[in-house]
Short mmCIF file of C-alpha atoms and ligand atoms in Angstrom, two decimals:
data_model
loop_
_atom_site.label_atom_id
_atom_site.label_comp_id
_atom_site.label_asym_id
_atom_site.label_seq_id
_atom_site.Cartn_x
_atom_site.Cartn_y
_atom_site.Cartn_z
CA MET A 1 8.77 -13.81 144.21
CA SER A 2 8.20 -15.62 140.94
CA THR A 3 10.34 -13.35 138.67
CA PRO A 4 13.87 -14.53 137.74
CA ARG A 5 16.69 -13.64 140.17
CA ARG A 6 17.68 -10.00 139.71
CA THR A 7 21.21 -8.74 140.14
CA VAL A 8 21.63 -5.74 142.45
CA ALA A 9 24.38 -3.12 142.82
CA LEU A 10 24.19 -1.27 146.13
CA LEU A 11 26.28 1.89 146.08
CA GLY A 12 26.57 3.51 149.51
CA ALA A 13 26.14 0.09 151.17
CA THR A 14 27.57 1.12 154.56
CA GLY A 15 25.10 3.96 155.26
CA SER A 16 21.59 4.16 156.66
CA ILE A 17 19.76 3.37 153.38
CA GLY A 18 22.53 0.91 152.45
CA THR A 19 22.19 -1.20 155.61
CA GLN A 20 18.40 -1.18 155.38
CA THR A 21 18.66 -2.36 151.77
CA LEU A 22 20.87 -5.22 152.99
CA ASP A 23 18.10 -6.13 155.46
CA VAL A 24 15.64 -6.39 152.56
CA LEU A 25 18.07 -8.49 150.50
CA ARG A 26 18.73 -10.87 153.43
CA ARG A 27 15.00 -11.66 153.52
CA GLU A 28 14.89 -12.43 149.77
CA PRO A 29 17.98 -14.54 148.99
CA GLY A 30 16.18 -16.37 146.19
CA ALA A 31 14.99 -13.22 144.44
CA PHE A 32 18.07 -11.00 144.37
CA GLU A 33 21.81 -11.44 143.99
CA LEU A 34 24.00 -8.64 145.34
CA ILE A 35 26.92 -8.38 142.91
CA ALA A 36 28.44 -4.94 143.58
CA ILE A 37 28.75 -2.60 146.54
CA SER A 38 30.57 0.60 147.45
CA GLY A 39 31.32 2.60 150.56
CA GLY A 40 33.23 5.58 151.88
CA GLN A 41 35.16 5.65 155.13
CA ARG A 42 33.78 2.51 156.81
CA LEU A 43 36.07 -0.01 155.13
CA SER A 44 35.76 -2.83 157.65
CA GLU A 45 31.94 -2.70 157.37
CA LEU A 46 32.33 -2.76 153.58
CA ALA A 47 34.59 -5.82 153.77
CA ALA A 48 32.10 -7.59 156.08
CA ILE A 49 29.25 -6.96 153.61
CA ALA A 50 31.38 -8.24 150.71
CA LYS A 51 32.11 -11.44 152.61
CA GLU A 52 28.55 -12.03 153.85
CA PHE A 53 26.99 -11.63 150.39
CA GLY A 54 29.89 -13.06 148.35
CA VAL A 55 30.10 -9.82 146.36
CA SER A 56 32.59 -9.86 143.49
CA ARG A 57 33.01 -6.10 142.80
CA VAL A 58 33.55 -3.32 145.36
CA GLY A 59 33.97 0.44 144.94
CA VAL A 60 36.09 2.62 147.23
CA VAL A 61 36.93 6.33 147.26
CA CYS A 62 40.74 6.35 146.75
CA GLU A 63 43.85 4.22 146.03
CA GLU A 64 44.81 4.03 149.71
CA ASP A 65 41.38 2.57 150.52
CA ARG A 66 41.78 0.10 147.65
CA ARG A 67 44.99 -1.26 149.17
CA ALA A 68 43.49 -1.42 152.67
CA LEU A 69 40.36 -3.20 151.43
CA ALA A 70 42.32 -5.65 149.28
CA ASP A 71 44.03 -6.91 152.46
CA MET A 72 40.62 -7.53 154.04
CA VAL A 73 38.72 -9.21 151.17
CA GLY A 74 41.34 -11.15 149.19
CA ALA A 75 42.38 -11.14 145.53
CA HIS A 76 39.19 -12.71 144.12
CA VAL A 77 37.27 -9.44 144.72
CA GLU A 78 37.67 -6.74 142.06
CA ILE A 79 38.08 -3.30 143.63
CA VAL A 80 37.34 -0.15 141.61
CA VAL A 81 38.19 3.39 142.67
CA GLY A 82 36.58 6.84 142.70
CA SER A 83 33.77 8.24 140.60
CA SER A 84 34.77 6.26 137.49
CA GLY A 85 34.57 3.11 139.62
CA LEU A 86 31.08 4.08 140.84
CA SER A 87 30.00 4.72 137.27
CA GLU A 88 31.27 1.27 136.23
CA LEU A 89 29.45 -0.50 139.08
CA ALA A 90 26.25 1.42 138.31
CA ARG A 91 26.18 -0.22 134.86
CA CYS A 92 26.61 -3.82 135.92
CA ALA A 93 23.34 -4.88 137.59
CA ASP A 94 19.62 -5.13 136.82
CA VAL A 95 18.77 -2.90 139.79
CA VAL A 96 21.10 -0.14 140.96
CA VAL A 97 20.44 1.29 144.42
CA ASN A 98 21.95 4.75 144.75
CA ALA A 99 22.39 5.15 148.52
CA VAL A 100 25.45 7.41 148.33
CA VAL A 101 25.03 10.76 150.11
CA GLY A 102 25.42 14.09 148.30
CA PHE A 103 26.74 15.10 144.87
CA ALA A 104 29.20 12.17 145.05
CA GLY A 105 26.23 10.01 143.96
CA LEU A 106 26.06 11.64 140.50
CA PRO A 107 28.08 8.96 138.61
CA VAL A 108 25.72 6.31 139.93
CA THR A 109 22.59 8.10 138.71
CA ILE A 110 24.02 8.92 135.29
CA GLY A 111 25.78 5.56 134.86
CA ALA A 112 22.71 3.46 135.70
CA LEU A 113 20.42 5.43 133.39
CA GLU A 114 22.93 5.52 130.52
CA ALA A 115 23.18 1.73 130.78
CA GLY A 116 19.38 1.34 130.70
CA ARG A 117 19.14 0.00 134.26
CA ARG A 118 16.51 0.39 136.94
CA LEU A 119 17.75 3.10 139.29
CA ALA A 120 16.34 2.76 142.82
CA LEU A 121 17.15 6.29 143.86
CA ALA A 122 17.71 7.44 147.42
CA ASN A 123 20.41 9.97 146.45
CA LYS A 124 18.18 12.99 145.75
CA GLU A 125 21.12 15.40 145.41
CA SER A 126 22.25 13.97 142.05
CA LEU A 127 18.78 14.24 140.52
CA ILE A 128 18.27 17.77 141.85
CA ALA A 129 21.65 19.07 140.69
CA ALA A 130 21.56 17.41 137.27
CA ALA A 131 17.82 17.46 136.51
CA PRO A 132 18.06 18.64 132.84
CA LEU A 133 20.85 16.11 132.14
CA VAL A 134 19.08 13.27 133.95
CA ALA A 135 15.94 13.98 131.90
CA LYS A 136 17.98 13.20 128.74
CA VAL A 137 19.63 9.95 129.92
CA ARG A 138 16.36 8.77 131.41
CA ALA A 139 15.13 8.30 127.84
CA THR A 140 17.65 5.45 127.33
CA PRO A 141 15.74 2.24 126.46
CA GLY A 142 15.22 0.21 129.66
CA ALA A 143 16.19 3.06 131.97
CA GLN A 144 13.79 3.66 134.83
CA ILE A 145 13.88 5.63 138.09
CA LEU A 146 11.98 4.34 141.10
CA PRO A 147 12.28 6.71 144.08
CA ILE A 148 13.30 5.31 147.47
CA ASP A 149 12.66 8.62 149.25
CA SER A 150 9.49 7.69 151.14
CA GLU A 151 7.51 10.76 150.01
CA HIS A 152 8.32 10.26 146.35
CA CYS A 153 7.77 6.53 146.55
CA ALA A 154 4.33 7.34 148.00
CA ILE A 155 3.57 9.79 145.17
CA HIS A 156 4.78 7.28 142.59
CA GLN A 157 2.22 4.81 143.99
CA CYS A 158 -0.54 7.45 144.27
CA LEU A 159 -0.03 8.38 140.62
CA ALA A 160 -0.65 4.80 139.51
CA GLY A 161 -4.17 5.61 138.31
CA SER A 162 -3.35 8.97 136.74
CA SER A 163 -3.43 9.91 133.09
CA SER A 164 -0.18 9.16 131.26
CA ALA A 165 -0.37 12.51 129.39
CA PRO A 166 2.70 14.75 129.86
CA GLY A 167 2.40 17.23 132.73
CA HIS A 168 -0.27 15.17 134.55
CA PRO A 169 -3.32 17.26 133.48
CA ASP A 170 -5.62 15.29 135.84
CA VAL A 171 -3.46 16.15 138.88
CA ARG A 172 -4.08 19.44 140.71
CA ARG A 173 -1.03 19.13 142.97
CA LEU A 174 1.35 16.81 144.75
CA LEU A 175 1.27 17.08 148.54
CA LEU A 176 4.63 16.27 150.11
CA THR A 177 4.30 15.50 153.79
CA ALA A 178 6.96 16.67 156.26
CA SER A 179 7.39 15.59 159.87
CA GLY A 180 8.38 19.20 160.62
CA GLY A 181 11.71 18.00 162.06
CA PRO A 182 12.86 18.37 165.67
CA PHE A 183 12.22 22.14 165.74
CA ARG A 184 8.59 22.29 164.64
CA GLY A 185 6.90 25.23 166.35
CA TRP A 186 10.19 26.80 167.54
CA SER A 187 10.69 30.58 167.31
CA LYS A 188 13.69 32.18 165.56
CA GLU A 189 15.04 33.22 168.99
CA ARG A 190 14.95 29.67 170.30
CA LEU A 191 16.46 28.32 167.07
CA ALA A 192 19.49 30.60 167.59
CA ARG A 193 20.51 28.33 170.52
CA VAL A 194 20.20 24.94 168.75
CA THR A 195 23.07 22.50 169.48
CA LYS A 196 24.45 19.70 167.31
CA SER A 197 22.83 17.01 169.44
CA ASP A 198 19.43 18.82 169.23
CA ALA A 199 19.70 18.91 165.44
CA LEU A 200 20.77 15.26 165.15
CA GLN A 201 17.60 14.04 166.92
CA HIS A 202 14.92 13.39 164.32
CA PRO A 203 11.46 12.80 165.85
CA THR A 204 10.34 9.96 163.55
CA TRP A 205 13.19 8.69 161.28
CA SER A 206 16.69 7.35 162.00
CA MET A 207 18.93 8.47 159.11
CA GLY A 208 22.47 9.50 158.14
CA PRO A 209 23.80 12.81 159.55
CA LYS A 210 23.44 14.98 156.41
CA ILE A 211 19.76 14.25 155.78
CA THR A 212 19.05 14.51 159.53
CA ILE A 213 20.42 18.05 159.57
CA ASP A 214 18.60 18.83 156.30
CA SER A 215 15.40 17.67 157.99
CA SER A 216 16.02 20.00 160.94
CA THR A 217 16.35 23.07 158.66
CA LEU A 218 13.55 21.80 156.35
CA MET A 219 16.07 22.07 153.50
CA ASN A 220 15.36 18.37 153.02
CA LYS A 221 11.75 19.24 152.21
CA GLY A 222 12.89 22.02 149.90
CA LEU A 223 15.18 19.57 148.11
CA GLU A 224 12.27 17.14 147.93
CA VAL A 225 10.15 19.73 146.11
CA LEU A 226 12.89 19.93 143.47
CA GLU A 227 13.19 16.14 143.46
CA ALA A 228 9.43 15.70 142.94
CA SER A 229 9.37 18.27 140.17
CA ALA A 230 12.19 16.47 138.31
CA LEU A 231 10.94 12.94 138.98
CA PHE A 232 7.32 13.48 138.02
CA ASP A 233 7.93 16.20 135.41
CA ILE A 234 5.61 18.66 137.14
CA GLU A 235 6.14 22.36 137.95
CA ALA A 236 7.33 23.02 141.50
CA GLN A 237 4.37 25.40 142.00
CA ARG A 238 2.16 22.30 141.85
CA VAL A 239 4.14 20.62 144.66
CA ASP A 240 2.92 21.73 148.10
CA ILE A 241 4.27 20.87 151.55
CA VAL A 242 2.06 19.74 154.43
CA VAL A 243 3.49 19.23 157.91
CA HIS A 244 2.32 15.90 159.31
CA PRO A 245 4.14 15.14 162.58
CA GLN A 246 3.26 11.42 162.76
CA SER A 247 5.06 10.54 159.46
CA ILE A 248 2.35 7.98 158.67
CA VAL A 249 0.92 9.56 155.53
CA HIS A 250 4.03 9.53 153.34
CA SER A 251 2.62 11.92 150.73
CA MET A 252 -0.50 12.49 148.66
CA VAL A 253 -1.76 13.36 145.20
CA GLU A 254 -4.73 15.70 144.80
CA TYR A 255 -6.58 15.15 141.52
CA VAL A 256 -8.51 17.89 139.70
CA ASP A 257 -11.85 16.45 140.83
CA GLY A 258 -10.83 17.01 144.48
CA ALA A 259 -9.99 13.38 145.29
CA VAL A 260 -6.84 12.98 147.41
CA ILE A 261 -4.97 9.65 147.24
CA ALA A 262 -2.43 8.89 149.99
CA GLN A 263 -0.01 6.09 150.93
CA LEU A 264 0.27 5.21 154.61
CA SER A 265 2.52 3.08 156.81
CA GLU A 266 4.57 3.33 159.98
CA PRO A 267 7.90 5.04 159.16
CA ASP A 268 10.17 2.22 157.89
CA MET A 269 12.47 2.82 154.91
CA ARG A 270 12.55 -0.90 154.14
CA LEU A 271 9.05 -0.56 152.69
CA PRO A 272 9.98 1.93 149.89
CA ILE A 273 13.32 0.13 149.36
CA ALA A 274 11.52 -3.21 148.90
CA TYR A 275 9.00 -1.54 146.59
CA CYS A 276 11.75 -0.13 144.38
CA ILE A 277 13.77 -3.31 144.03
CA GLY A 278 10.79 -5.69 143.92
CA SER A 279 8.41 -3.78 141.63
CA PRO A 280 6.15 -4.72 139.90
CA GLU A 281 5.84 -7.39 142.59
CA ARG A 282 5.33 -6.49 146.24
CA LEU A 283 7.54 -8.32 148.71
CA ALA A 284 5.35 -9.84 151.42
CA HIS A 285 7.14 -8.71 154.59
CA GLY A 286 4.77 -6.08 155.97
CA TRP A 287 7.41 -3.50 156.90
CA GLY A 288 5.72 -0.52 158.55
CA ARG A 289 2.34 -2.27 158.80
CA LEU A 290 -0.21 -0.13 160.59
CA ASP A 291 -2.12 -1.53 163.55
CA PHE A 292 -5.71 -0.39 163.08
CA THR A 293 -6.84 -2.23 166.23
CA LYS A 294 -5.30 0.67 168.19
CA SER A 295 -6.55 4.24 167.89
CA PHE A 296 -4.22 6.86 166.48
CA GLY A 297 -4.59 10.34 165.04
CA LEU A 298 -3.24 12.07 161.95
CA GLU A 299 -2.54 15.81 162.10
CA PHE A 300 -1.76 18.20 159.25
CA GLU A 301 -0.66 21.85 159.32
CA PRO A 302 1.06 24.28 156.96
CA PRO A 303 4.84 24.75 157.29
CA ASP A 304 6.20 27.94 158.85
CA ARG A 305 7.96 29.38 155.78
CA GLU A 306 8.97 32.54 157.60
CA VAL A 307 10.99 30.67 160.24
CA PHE A 308 12.19 27.90 157.89
CA GLY A 309 13.59 29.99 155.02
CA ALA A 310 15.01 26.94 153.22
CA LEU A 311 11.61 26.28 151.64
CA ASP A 312 11.42 29.64 149.84
CA LEU A 313 15.02 29.20 148.68
CA ALA A 314 14.11 25.86 147.10
CA TYR A 315 11.00 27.20 145.34
CA GLU A 316 13.06 30.11 144.03
CA ALA A 317 15.74 27.71 142.74
CA ALA A 318 12.99 25.73 141.01
CA ARG A 319 11.60 28.91 139.44
CA ARG A 320 15.04 29.86 138.09
CA GLY A 321 15.82 26.34 136.88
CA GLY A 322 19.04 25.53 134.99
CA ALA A 323 21.94 25.30 137.44
CA ALA A 324 20.12 27.03 140.35
CA PRO A 325 19.13 23.74 142.06
CA ALA A 326 22.75 22.53 141.68
CA TRP A 327 23.95 25.67 143.45
CA LEU A 328 21.38 25.28 146.21
CA SER A 329 22.32 21.66 146.84
CA ALA A 330 26.10 22.26 146.68
CA ALA A 331 25.99 25.29 149.00
CA ASN A 332 23.82 23.35 151.40
CA GLU A 333 26.27 20.40 151.46
CA ILE A 334 29.11 22.74 152.43
CA ALA A 335 27.04 24.57 155.05
CA VAL A 336 25.83 21.32 156.65
CA GLU A 337 29.36 19.90 156.70
CA ALA A 338 30.59 23.14 158.33
CA PHE A 339 27.88 22.86 160.98
CA LEU A 340 28.77 19.20 161.66
CA ASN A 341 32.45 20.26 161.95
CA ASP A 342 31.51 23.01 164.46
CA GLN A 343 32.53 25.79 162.05
CA ILE A 344 29.14 27.54 161.98
CA PRO A 345 26.07 27.46 164.24
CA TRP A 346 22.86 25.76 163.08
CA SER A 347 21.19 29.14 162.55
CA LYS A 348 23.79 30.04 159.87
CA ILE A 349 23.23 26.99 157.62
CA VAL A 350 20.36 28.46 155.60
CA PRO A 351 21.77 32.04 155.52
CA VAL A 352 25.01 30.66 153.98
CA VAL A 353 22.97 28.96 151.26
CA ALA A 354 20.94 32.15 150.73
CA GLN A 355 24.11 34.25 150.34
CA VAL A 356 25.50 31.81 147.77
CA MET A 357 22.21 31.86 145.86
CA ASP A 358 22.32 35.67 145.78
CA GLN A 359 25.37 35.34 143.54
CA TYR A 360 23.85 32.85 141.10
CA GLU A 361 23.57 34.02 137.51
CA ASP A 362 21.30 32.08 135.17
CA ASP A 363 22.91 29.13 133.44
CA PRO A 364 20.85 26.64 131.39
CA LEU A 365 23.00 23.65 132.46
CA ASP A 366 23.45 21.85 129.15
CA SER A 367 26.40 19.55 129.88
CA LEU A 368 28.14 17.60 132.62
CA GLU A 369 31.16 19.92 132.28
CA SER A 370 28.92 22.89 133.00
CA LEU A 371 27.40 21.04 136.00
CA PHE A 372 30.85 20.37 137.50
CA ALA A 373 31.85 24.01 136.94
CA ASN A 374 28.66 25.30 138.59
CA ASP A 375 29.01 22.86 141.48
CA ALA A 376 32.62 23.95 142.04
CA THR A 377 31.72 27.66 142.00
CA ALA A 378 28.87 27.25 144.50
CA ARG A 379 31.11 25.17 146.79
CA ARG A 380 33.94 27.70 146.61
CA LEU A 381 31.59 30.56 147.50
CA ALA A 382 30.07 28.59 150.38
CA HIS A 383 33.53 27.57 151.66
CA GLY A 384 34.49 31.24 151.72
CA MET A 385 31.51 31.94 153.97
CA VAL A 386 32.10 29.15 156.49
CA THR A 387 35.85 29.42 156.93
CA PRO A 388 37.04 32.16 159.33
N1 LIG B 1 18.50 7.65 155.59
C1 LIG B 1 17.27 7.77 155.16
O1 LIG B 1 16.32 7.33 155.81
C2 LIG B 1 16.99 8.47 153.84
C3 LIG B 1 15.67 8.67 153.46
C4 LIG B 1 15.43 9.25 152.22
C5 LIG B 1 16.47 9.62 151.39
N2 LIG B 1 17.74 9.44 151.81
C6 LIG B 1 18.83 9.85 150.92
O2 LIG B 1 19.66 8.72 150.71
C7 LIG B 1 21.02 9.12 150.56
C8 LIG B 1 21.87 8.38 151.59
O3 LIG B 1 21.44 8.80 152.88
P1 LIG B 1 21.91 8.03 154.20
O4 LIG B 1 21.10 8.62 155.29
O5 LIG B 1 21.88 6.56 153.96
O6 LIG B 1 23.42 8.56 154.32
P2 LIG B 1 24.63 7.91 155.15
O7 LIG B 1 24.11 7.07 156.25
O8 LIG B 1 25.54 9.05 155.49
O9 LIG B 1 25.33 6.94 154.07
C9 LIG B 1 25.94 7.48 152.93
C10 LIG B 1 26.67 6.42 152.15
O10 LIG B 1 27.46 7.08 151.15
C11 LIG B 1 28.86 6.74 151.33
N3 LIG B 1 29.65 7.91 150.98
C12 LIG B 1 29.80 9.05 151.69
N4 LIG B 1 30.59 9.92 151.02
C13 LIG B 1 30.96 9.30 149.87
C14 LIG B 1 31.79 9.67 148.76
N5 LIG B 1 32.40 10.86 148.70
N6 LIG B 1 31.95 8.80 147.76
C15 LIG B 1 31.34 7.58 147.80
N7 LIG B 1 30.55 7.17 148.82
C16 LIG B 1 30.35 8.02 149.84
C17 LIG B 1 28.97 6.38 152.80
O11 LIG B 1 30.11 5.60 153.06
P3 LIG B 1 30.74 5.47 154.55
O12 LIG B 1 29.58 5.41 155.49
O13 LIG B 1 31.49 4.18 154.47
O14 LIG B 1 31.61 6.65 154.77
C18 LIG B 1 27.66 5.62 152.99
O15 LIG B 1 27.77 4.32 152.45
C19 LIG B 1 21.03 10.65 150.74
O16 LIG B 1 20.99 11.27 149.49
C20 LIG B 1 19.73 10.94 151.48
O17 LIG B 1 19.22 12.21 151.21
C21 LIG B 1 18.03 8.86 153.01
#
């Protein structure tokens, strides 16, 4: 790369997106300097990353973790704590990769945009929950969001030739592709017997546990509709879902003249990660390169919205706007956690979210205080439904 060395903050460095981002950075030591990282429970992995990359600032979740990490990394590393620590780290680098999972990633999204940084966003939950607030801070001079989520990264690339007019008048619709998850084609009766190990097997991607479960319920695709609507400032009714089991076409844009533009590669998250941190240059590593000397097929089919009720819930949350997406995402986090802790069966995840959404009353979501209050209410209601 010929651009000057960029500084990078990688928040959520110990997870699936985090470790794949480290892979990209290892290949480009002359182009990027990793200056800040954060993690959750995996403190020894966090310490190892800090040592390998010579990182000077590290974020941890609580005081106890700060003391434990300090013993591992030495006094020359500054350790910051909690959400205020994440917010601080999100302001300190040219490129901020938000690879934290769940609502806990909110301070990273807001902090990076407020500071006018490039936000390489994997953490969809923060954007979905805080969409009206993110839209405001996104206007900060220098602030930019590049989506790491492979579907949105594909759409971002497919929109490159589109009109810059608000609302994308030359675009008929965005087509989000979905692998269909491990239960594509299953009946409701069969889904009632799903086990944790069934749900943790994704057919095409290897990811962290929360998004893997979200992919099995198709809530991930529902969340991605909300994410696309917020990212590209387009109504959710113009975001359609197409099941594509091979996960080679990462998403598409259909223009008003009927032309459909797609982005293709083998499934490999390092490709969208490298795009987001390297843009406008493309890093020449060929992650996910397709081999056209071998024959392969691409299939497309509509999703089964009757069996996978998460999709209708997401479209309804988009229609209601305001704090509805925040409720959907918060209730889903609690339900997924309860499933992973063996408190509820897989078949109850989406019904718990639906019952929480039944109690939502319209709220325009005009401040961070209101977002935290809405998030807390949705979590409390969901907790009440998953605890015996
Ligand atoms: N994985 C993928 O291929 C993929 C693709 C598209 C989008 N995404 C999105 O990317 C985000 C990360 O996904 P992932 O699969 O990488 O998740 P993951 O493997 O579970 O990693 C999550 C990261 O967040 C940290 N973390 C967890 N709870 C935290 C908290 N309360 N405060 C601060 N940090 C916390 C974890 O730390 P510890 O591990 O140390 O506990 C870890 O570093 C999600 O929003 C997901 O939807 C992921």
